[in-house]
Coordinates of C-alpha atoms in Angstrom, one line a residue:
M1 CA 181.4 -94.7 -243.5
V2 CA 184.0 -92.5 -245.3
P3 CA 187.2 -94.4 -245.8
H4 CA 190.4 -92.6 -244.9
L5 CA 192.2 -91.5 -248.0
V6 CA 196.0 -91.5 -247.8
T7 CA 196.5 -90.3 -251.3
A8 CA 199.2 -87.6 -251.6
L9 CA 197.0 -84.5 -251.5
T10 CA 199.5 -82.2 -253.2
G11 CA 200.5 -81.5 -256.8
P12 CA 198.5 -81.4 -260.0
I13 CA 195.6 -83.6 -258.8
N14 CA 194.7 -80.8 -256.4
E15 CA 194.8 -78.3 -259.2
L16 CA 192.6 -80.5 -261.2
E17 CA 190.2 -81.0 -258.3
Q18 CA 190.0 -77.2 -257.8
R19 CA 189.3 -76.7 -261.4
V20 CA 186.5 -79.3 -261.3
L21 CA 185.0 -77.8 -258.1
D22 CA 185.1 -74.2 -259.5
S23 CA 183.5 -75.4 -262.7
M24 CA 180.7 -77.6 -261.1
P25 CA 177.8 -75.6 -262.6
A26 CA 179.3 -75.7 -266.1
I27 CA 180.1 -79.4 -265.7
E28 CA 176.6 -80.4 -264.6
R29 CA 175.1 -78.3 -267.4
W30 CA 177.5 -80.0 -269.9
F31 CA 176.4 -83.4 -268.7
R32 CA 172.7 -82.5 -269.0
L33 CA 173.2 -81.3 -272.6
E34 CA 175.1 -84.5 -273.4
W35 CA 172.3 -86.7 -272.0
M36 CA 169.8 -84.8 -274.1
E37 CA 171.8 -86.0 -277.2
H38 CA 173.0 -89.5 -276.0
T39 CA 171.3 -92.4 -274.2
P40 CA 173.3 -93.6 -271.2
P41 CA 173.9 -97.3 -270.7
F42 CA 171.2 -98.8 -268.5
Y43 CA 173.8 -99.4 -265.8
C44 CA 177.6 -99.7 -265.5
S45 CA 180.6 -99.6 -263.2
V46 CA 183.9 -97.9 -263.7
D47 CA 187.3 -98.8 -262.3
I48 CA 189.3 -95.6 -261.5
R49 CA 192.9 -95.1 -260.7
N50 CA 194.1 -92.1 -258.7
A51 CA 197.9 -91.6 -259.2
G52 CA 198.0 -88.3 -257.2
F53 CA 198.9 -86.5 -260.4
K54 CA 196.4 -88.2 -262.6
L55 CA 192.8 -89.5 -262.2
A56 CA 191.6 -91.8 -265.0
P57 CA 189.2 -94.7 -265.7
V58 CA 190.9 -98.0 -266.6
D59 CA 187.9 -100.2 -267.2
T60 CA 184.1 -99.8 -267.8
N61 CA 181.8 -102.7 -267.2
L62 CA 178.3 -102.6 -268.9
F63 CA 177.0 -105.7 -267.0
P64 CA 178.2 -104.9 -263.5
G65 CA 178.3 -107.4 -260.7
G66 CA 179.3 -106.5 -257.2
W67 CA 176.1 -104.7 -256.2
N68 CA 176.2 -106.4 -252.9
N69 CA 179.4 -104.5 -252.1
L70 CA 177.6 -101.2 -251.9
T71 CA 176.2 -99.8 -248.6
D72 CA 172.6 -99.8 -247.5
E73 CA 172.7 -96.0 -247.6
M74 CA 173.0 -96.2 -251.4
L75 CA 169.8 -98.2 -251.9
P76 CA 167.3 -95.2 -252.0
L77 CA 169.4 -93.5 -254.7
A78 CA 169.7 -96.7 -256.7
V79 CA 165.9 -97.3 -256.4
Q80 CA 165.3 -93.7 -257.7
A81 CA 167.7 -94.2 -260.5
A82 CA 166.1 -97.5 -261.4
M83 CA 162.7 -95.8 -261.4
A84 CA 164.0 -93.1 -263.8
A85 CA 165.6 -95.6 -266.1
I86 CA 162.6 -97.9 -266.3
E87 CA 160.2 -94.9 -266.7
K88 CA 162.1 -93.7 -269.8
I89 CA 162.1 -97.1 -271.4
C90 CA 158.8 -98.7 -270.4
P91 CA 156.6 -96.5 -268.1
E92 CA 153.9 -99.2 -267.9
A93 CA 156.5 -101.9 -266.9
R94 CA 155.2 -104.4 -264.4
N95 CA 157.3 -107.5 -264.6
L96 CA 161.1 -107.6 -264.9
L97 CA 163.2 -110.7 -265.6
I98 CA 166.8 -110.7 -264.6
I99 CA 169.1 -113.0 -266.6
P100 CA 172.4 -113.6 -264.7
E101 CA 175.6 -115.3 -265.7
N102 CA 175.4 -119.0 -266.0
H103 CA 177.7 -119.9 -263.2
T104 CA 175.7 -120.9 -260.1
R105 CA 178.4 -121.7 -257.6
N106 CA 179.7 -118.2 -257.1
T107 CA 177.6 -117.1 -254.1
H108 CA 179.3 -113.7 -254.0
Y109 CA 178.0 -113.0 -257.5
L110 CA 174.5 -114.4 -256.7
A111 CA 174.4 -112.0 -253.7
S112 CA 174.9 -109.2 -256.3
V113 CA 172.0 -110.5 -258.4
L114 CA 169.8 -110.6 -255.3
Q115 CA 170.7 -107.0 -254.5
L116 CA 169.6 -106.0 -258.1
K117 CA 166.4 -107.9 -257.5
R118 CA 165.8 -105.9 -254.3
I119 CA 166.5 -102.6 -256.1
F120 CA 164.0 -103.2 -258.9
T121 CA 161.4 -104.6 -256.5
M122 CA 161.6 -101.4 -254.4
A123 CA 161.3 -99.5 -257.7
G124 CA 157.8 -101.1 -258.1
L125 CA 158.4 -104.1 -260.3
N126 CA 157.6 -107.8 -259.9
V127 CA 161.1 -109.3 -260.3
R128 CA 162.2 -112.9 -260.9
I129 CA 165.6 -114.4 -261.9
G130 CA 165.6 -116.6 -265.0
S131 CA 168.7 -118.7 -266.0
I132 CA 169.6 -119.4 -269.7
S133 CA 172.0 -122.1 -268.5
P134 CA 171.3 -125.5 -270.1
E135 CA 172.0 -127.0 -266.7
I136 CA 169.0 -125.3 -265.0
K137 CA 166.1 -127.4 -266.0
K138 CA 164.0 -126.8 -262.9
T139 CA 163.8 -124.1 -260.2
L140 CA 167.1 -124.1 -258.2
S141 CA 167.1 -122.5 -254.7
I142 CA 170.5 -121.5 -253.4
T143 CA 171.1 -120.4 -249.8
L144 CA 173.8 -117.7 -249.6
P145 CA 176.3 -117.5 -246.7
L146 CA 174.3 -114.8 -244.9
G147 CA 171.1 -116.9 -245.1
D148 CA 169.4 -115.2 -248.0
E149 CA 167.9 -117.4 -250.7
V150 CA 168.2 -117.0 -254.5
K151 CA 165.8 -118.8 -256.8
L152 CA 167.0 -119.5 -260.3
E153 CA 164.2 -120.5 -262.7
P154 CA 164.7 -122.0 -266.2
V155 CA 163.6 -119.5 -268.9
I156 CA 160.9 -120.5 -271.4
R157 CA 161.1 -119.2 -275.0
T158 CA 158.0 -118.9 -277.1
K159 CA 158.0 -117.7 -280.7
R160 CA 158.4 -114.0 -279.9
R161 CA 158.9 -113.7 -276.1
L162 CA 161.1 -114.9 -273.2
G163 CA 159.7 -115.6 -269.8
L164 CA 159.2 -118.1 -267.0
K165 CA 156.4 -120.4 -266.1
D166 CA 153.4 -118.1 -265.2
F167 CA 155.6 -115.0 -265.6
D168 CA 155.5 -112.8 -268.7
P169 CA 158.0 -109.9 -268.4
C170 CA 157.8 -106.7 -270.5
T171 CA 161.4 -106.0 -269.6
I172 CA 164.5 -108.2 -269.5
L173 CA 167.6 -107.1 -267.6
L174 CA 170.8 -108.9 -268.8
N175 CA 173.5 -109.3 -266.2
N176 CA 175.3 -111.7 -268.5
D177 CA 178.1 -110.2 -270.5
L178 CA 177.7 -112.6 -273.5
S179 CA 181.4 -113.5 -273.5
T180 CA 180.8 -116.6 -275.5
G181 CA 178.4 -115.0 -277.9
V182 CA 174.7 -114.4 -278.0
P183 CA 172.6 -117.5 -277.2
G184 CA 169.8 -117.9 -279.7
I185 CA 167.2 -117.9 -276.9
V186 CA 167.6 -114.1 -276.3
E187 CA 167.7 -113.1 -280.0
E188 CA 164.8 -111.6 -281.9
L189 CA 162.8 -110.5 -278.9
Y190 CA 160.9 -107.7 -280.7
E191 CA 158.0 -107.5 -278.2
Q192 CA 160.1 -107.0 -275.1
Y193 CA 162.7 -104.5 -273.9
L194 CA 166.1 -106.1 -273.5
L195 CA 168.6 -104.1 -271.3
P196 CA 171.4 -103.6 -272.1
P197 CA 171.2 -104.3 -275.8
L198 CA 172.9 -107.4 -277.2
H199 CA 175.6 -105.3 -278.9
A200 CA 176.8 -104.2 -275.4
G201 CA 178.1 -107.7 -274.8
W202 CA 181.7 -108.8 -275.2
N203 CA 180.6 -110.7 -278.4
V204 CA 180.7 -107.2 -280.0
R205 CA 182.3 -104.8 -277.6
R206 CA 186.0 -104.0 -277.6
K207 CA 187.9 -102.0 -275.0
S208 CA 189.9 -100.2 -277.7
R209 CA 186.7 -98.8 -279.1
H210 CA 185.5 -97.7 -275.7
F211 CA 188.8 -95.9 -274.9
Q212 CA 188.7 -94.3 -278.4
S213 CA 185.3 -92.9 -277.4
Y214 CA 186.6 -91.9 -274.0
E215 CA 189.6 -90.1 -275.7
E216 CA 187.0 -88.0 -277.6
V217 CA 185.0 -87.3 -274.5
S218 CA 188.1 -86.3 -272.5
K219 CA 189.3 -83.9 -275.1
R220 CA 185.9 -82.1 -275.1
F221 CA 185.8 -82.1 -271.3
G222 CA 189.4 -80.9 -271.2
K223 CA 188.5 -78.0 -273.5
L224 CA 185.5 -77.2 -271.2
L225 CA 187.8 -77.0 -268.1
G226 CA 190.9 -75.7 -269.9
I227 CA 193.0 -78.7 -268.8
D228 CA 195.3 -81.2 -270.5
P229 CA 193.0 -84.2 -271.3
W230 CA 195.9 -86.5 -270.4
L231 CA 195.3 -85.7 -266.7
I232 CA 192.0 -87.8 -267.0
N233 CA 192.8 -90.0 -270.0
P234 CA 195.0 -93.1 -270.2
M235 CA 196.8 -93.4 -273.5
F236 CA 196.4 -96.7 -275.4
G237 CA 197.2 -98.6 -278.5
R238 CA 195.8 -101.8 -280.1
V239 CA 197.6 -104.9 -281.3
E240 CA 195.9 -107.6 -283.4
N241 CA 196.6 -111.3 -284.3
I242 CA 198.6 -112.3 -281.3
D243 CA 198.9 -116.0 -280.4
F244 CA 200.3 -116.1 -276.8
A245 CA 200.5 -119.9 -276.8
E246 CA 202.7 -120.0 -279.9
G247 CA 204.5 -116.7 -279.2
T248 CA 203.5 -115.1 -282.5
G249 CA 202.8 -111.4 -282.7
M250 CA 205.0 -110.7 -279.7
D251 CA 207.3 -108.4 -281.6
A252 CA 204.3 -106.2 -282.6
L253 CA 203.2 -106.2 -279.0
A254 CA 206.6 -105.1 -277.8
E255 CA 206.7 -102.3 -280.4
Q256 CA 203.4 -101.0 -279.2
V257 CA 204.4 -101.2 -275.5
D258 CA 207.5 -99.2 -276.4
V259 CA 205.4 -96.6 -278.2
I260 CA 203.1 -96.1 -275.2
L261 CA 206.0 -96.0 -272.7
S262 CA 207.8 -93.4 -274.7
K263 CA 204.7 -91.2 -274.9
V264 CA 204.2 -91.5 -271.1
R265 CA 207.9 -90.7 -270.4
R266 CA 207.5 -87.5 -272.4
K267 CA 204.4 -86.6 -270.3
Y268 CA 206.1 -87.4 -267.0
K269 CA 209.0 -85.2 -268.0
E270 CA 206.6 -82.4 -269.0
Y271 CA 205.0 -82.5 -265.5
G272 CA 208.1 -83.3 -263.5
I273 CA 206.9 -86.7 -262.4
K274 CA 209.6 -88.9 -261.0
E275 CA 207.7 -92.2 -261.2
K276 CA 208.7 -95.0 -263.6
P277 CA 206.1 -95.4 -266.4
F278 CA 204.5 -98.8 -267.0
A279 CA 202.0 -100.2 -269.4
V280 CA 199.1 -102.7 -268.9
V281 CA 198.4 -105.3 -271.6
K282 CA 194.7 -106.4 -271.6
A283 CA 192.6 -108.6 -273.8
D284 CA 190.6 -106.3 -276.0
N285 CA 187.4 -108.0 -274.9
G286 CA 186.4 -109.8 -271.7
T287 CA 186.1 -109.1 -268.0
Y288 CA 186.7 -110.5 -264.5
G289 CA 190.3 -109.2 -264.5
M290 CA 191.5 -112.0 -266.8
G291 CA 194.0 -111.6 -269.6
V292 CA 195.8 -108.6 -267.9
M293 CA 199.5 -108.1 -267.2
T294 CA 201.7 -105.2 -266.2
V295 CA 204.8 -104.5 -268.4
R296 CA 207.5 -102.0 -267.3
D297 CA 209.9 -102.6 -270.2
A298 CA 209.1 -104.0 -273.7
K299 CA 212.1 -106.3 -273.3
E300 CA 210.1 -108.3 -270.7
L301 CA 207.9 -109.7 -273.4
A302 CA 210.7 -111.6 -275.1
A303 CA 211.4 -113.4 -271.9
L304 CA 207.8 -114.0 -270.9
P305 CA 207.5 -117.5 -269.4
R306 CA 205.1 -120.0 -271.0
K307 CA 202.9 -120.0 -267.8
S308 CA 202.4 -116.2 -268.1
R309 CA 201.7 -116.5 -271.9
N310 CA 199.1 -119.2 -271.3
K311 CA 197.5 -117.1 -268.6
M312 CA 197.3 -114.1 -271.0
G313 CA 196.0 -116.3 -273.9
V314 CA 192.7 -117.4 -272.3
I315 CA 190.0 -115.4 -270.6
K316 CA 186.5 -116.0 -269.2
D317 CA 184.7 -119.1 -270.5
G318 CA 187.9 -120.4 -272.2
Q319 CA 187.9 -117.7 -274.9
T320 CA 191.2 -117.4 -276.7
V321 CA 192.8 -113.9 -276.8
H322 CA 194.1 -112.7 -280.2
D323 CA 193.7 -108.9 -279.9
V324 CA 194.9 -106.7 -277.0
I325 CA 195.1 -103.1 -276.0
V326 CA 198.2 -101.6 -274.5
Q327 CA 197.1 -99.1 -272.0
E328 CA 199.1 -96.5 -270.1
G329 CA 199.5 -97.7 -266.6
V330 CA 198.0 -95.5 -264.0
L331 CA 199.4 -95.9 -260.5
T332 CA 197.0 -96.0 -257.6
Y333 CA 198.1 -94.2 -254.4
E334 CA 194.9 -95.1 -252.5
R335 CA 195.3 -97.3 -249.5
M336 CA 192.8 -99.1 -247.4
H337 CA 193.8 -101.1 -244.3
N338 CA 197.4 -101.0 -245.5
A339 CA 196.5 -102.6 -248.8
V340 CA 196.6 -101.0 -252.3
A341 CA 193.1 -99.9 -253.3
E342 CA 191.2 -98.4 -256.2
P343 CA 187.7 -96.8 -256.3
V344 CA 185.0 -98.5 -258.4
V345 CA 181.9 -96.3 -259.1
Y346 CA 178.4 -97.6 -259.9
M347 CA 175.9 -95.9 -262.0
M348 CA 172.3 -96.5 -263.2
D349 CA 170.8 -94.4 -266.0
R350 CA 172.8 -91.2 -265.7
Y351 CA 173.2 -91.2 -261.9
V352 CA 176.0 -92.1 -259.6
V353 CA 174.5 -94.4 -257.0
G354 CA 177.5 -95.6 -255.0
G355 CA 180.8 -97.3 -255.1
F356 CA 183.5 -99.2 -253.2
Y357 CA 187.2 -99.6 -252.8
R358 CA 188.7 -102.7 -254.4
M359 CA 191.7 -103.5 -252.3
H360 CA 194.4 -106.2 -252.5
P361 CA 197.0 -106.8 -249.9
E362 CA 199.2 -108.9 -252.2
R363 CA 199.3 -106.5 -255.1
G364 CA 201.4 -103.4 -255.9
E365 CA 200.3 -99.9 -256.9
D366 CA 201.1 -100.7 -260.5
E367 CA 199.3 -104.0 -260.7
N368 CA 195.8 -105.3 -261.6
L369 CA 193.7 -105.5 -258.4
N370 CA 190.7 -107.4 -259.9
T371 CA 192.2 -110.8 -259.0
P372 CA 191.4 -113.6 -256.4
G373 CA 192.1 -112.3 -252.9
A374 CA 190.7 -108.8 -253.5
G375 CA 188.5 -107.3 -250.7
Y376 CA 185.9 -104.6 -250.8
V377 CA 185.2 -101.5 -248.6
P378 CA 182.0 -99.6 -249.5
L379 CA 181.8 -95.9 -250.2
A380 CA 178.6 -94.1 -249.5
F381 CA 178.5 -91.4 -252.2
Q382 CA 175.1 -90.0 -251.5
Q383 CA 174.7 -89.3 -247.8
S384 CA 173.6 -85.7 -247.2
N385 CA 176.9 -84.7 -245.6
H386 CA 178.8 -86.1 -248.5
L387 CA 177.9 -83.4 -251.0
P388 CA 180.9 -81.7 -252.5
Q389 CA 182.1 -78.6 -250.6
A390 CA 183.2 -76.0 -253.2
S391 CA 184.5 -73.7 -250.5
A392 CA 186.9 -76.3 -249.0
R393 CA 190.5 -76.4 -250.2
P394 CA 191.3 -79.2 -252.6
G395 CA 192.1 -82.5 -250.9
A396 CA 190.7 -81.3 -247.6
S397 CA 187.4 -83.1 -248.0
A398 CA 186.6 -86.7 -248.9
P399 CA 183.3 -85.6 -250.5
N400 CA 185.2 -83.4 -252.9
R401 CA 187.4 -86.4 -253.9
F402 CA 184.2 -88.5 -254.2
Y403 CA 182.7 -85.9 -256.5
M404 CA 185.8 -86.2 -258.7
Y405 CA 185.4 -89.9 -258.9
G406 CA 181.8 -89.4 -259.9
V407 CA 182.7 -86.9 -262.7
I408 CA 185.4 -89.3 -264.1
A409 CA 182.9 -92.2 -263.9
R410 CA 180.2 -90.3 -265.8
L411 CA 182.7 -89.3 -268.5
A412 CA 183.4 -93.1 -268.9
M413 CA 179.7 -93.7 -269.0
L414 CA 179.2 -91.0 -271.7
A415 CA 182.0 -92.7 -273.7
A416 CA 180.1 -96.0 -273.4
S417 CA 177.0 -94.3 -274.8
Y418 CA 179.1 -93.0 -277.8
E419 CA 180.5 -96.5 -278.2
L420 CA 177.0 -98.2 -278.1
E421 CA 175.7 -95.7 -280.7
A422 CA 178.6 -96.6 -283.0
T423 CA 178.0 -100.4 -282.7
N424 CA 174.2 -100.3 -282.8
P425 CA 173.2 -102.7 -285.7
D426 CA 169.8 -101.0 -285.9
A427 CA 171.1 -97.5 -286.1
E428 CA 170.0 -95.6 -289.3
I429 CA 172.9 -94.9 -291.6
Y430 CA 172.8 -91.8 -293.7
D431 CA 175.0 -91.2 -296.8

């Protein structure tokens, strides 16, 4: 199924699309050379916003859920990508242990974990799901709404290895983003491969560092294509030491919002864009769409109600927010079933394996869509008739637009590889 795109298919995005299509051989060679120098994250998903005049990533998740939202057509490519990823890391791999998030009541999330299990089983591995939650003391079987069953087993830690009863994995796949820190049970596993590495978790990771890496990538890619990097890069700034509950640090936040909005206004004027700029304030770490708000004028922050401040001040697992990024807001002109939508692209190793539209009937084109009430419509990126058509005019072909999404997502993935290299505690440091 190819969703109908109602994006305005005129203006600079078409010029950008044409430039990308014309440069496809150079782009693919550029990526190949980058992957010779840098190791891609094991898997990730990227939220993209298409404003019609700008196409940019706004979030990159290194522990992606939502695999159950992809189509069956994407499974063969995901399996091939899984094979390639495992082969690079542990060619003799036999047993894989998936460690999910601790929450066991979210059946939508558990359906995603089950889909991951299917992918790696079809890639030729024995796969089981082991929980590090203190609440799981014996095997727990959970029946999902469609009748599938998920088995969560308590993990067992020996001196140097992590496994299950009668199951000794050589590879452990984390699908737990470590928001509350690294549990001791997964530390110092020197005899097993742990994917992604512990420093990919939100205990270390910061969105500001990721978008700093993405800014570097977008400048290099922009130079390759001869385009303004701003067309694919959301500007951002960082603000530290905020206490939303007490209202301290709000002046510094307002100042940074003003700086970003002023920069965006100049760009809009340069390109003749009539839209009103906005900024998005996000917790510098964390996921699940928590700790996010849209600001259209810095003055709004002075009048922010206590309820809104409290909502911004706490993210997943009750973590308190003290540092935020202020990101240039990117409109989304995509629509699905009359609801505002944004594409989310999934990758494994260095390959795009699929994606979906996240849509929300109660949200506006300048708001966060990753909130309760969101729906999902799958995109099949890799059917044979969905290859990009270089001869087609820009905007005339959904596959061309999908190729654009894949290019932007891979740029974000490359930025994540830069980011992980910079934060790797085991990296050699040379004077």
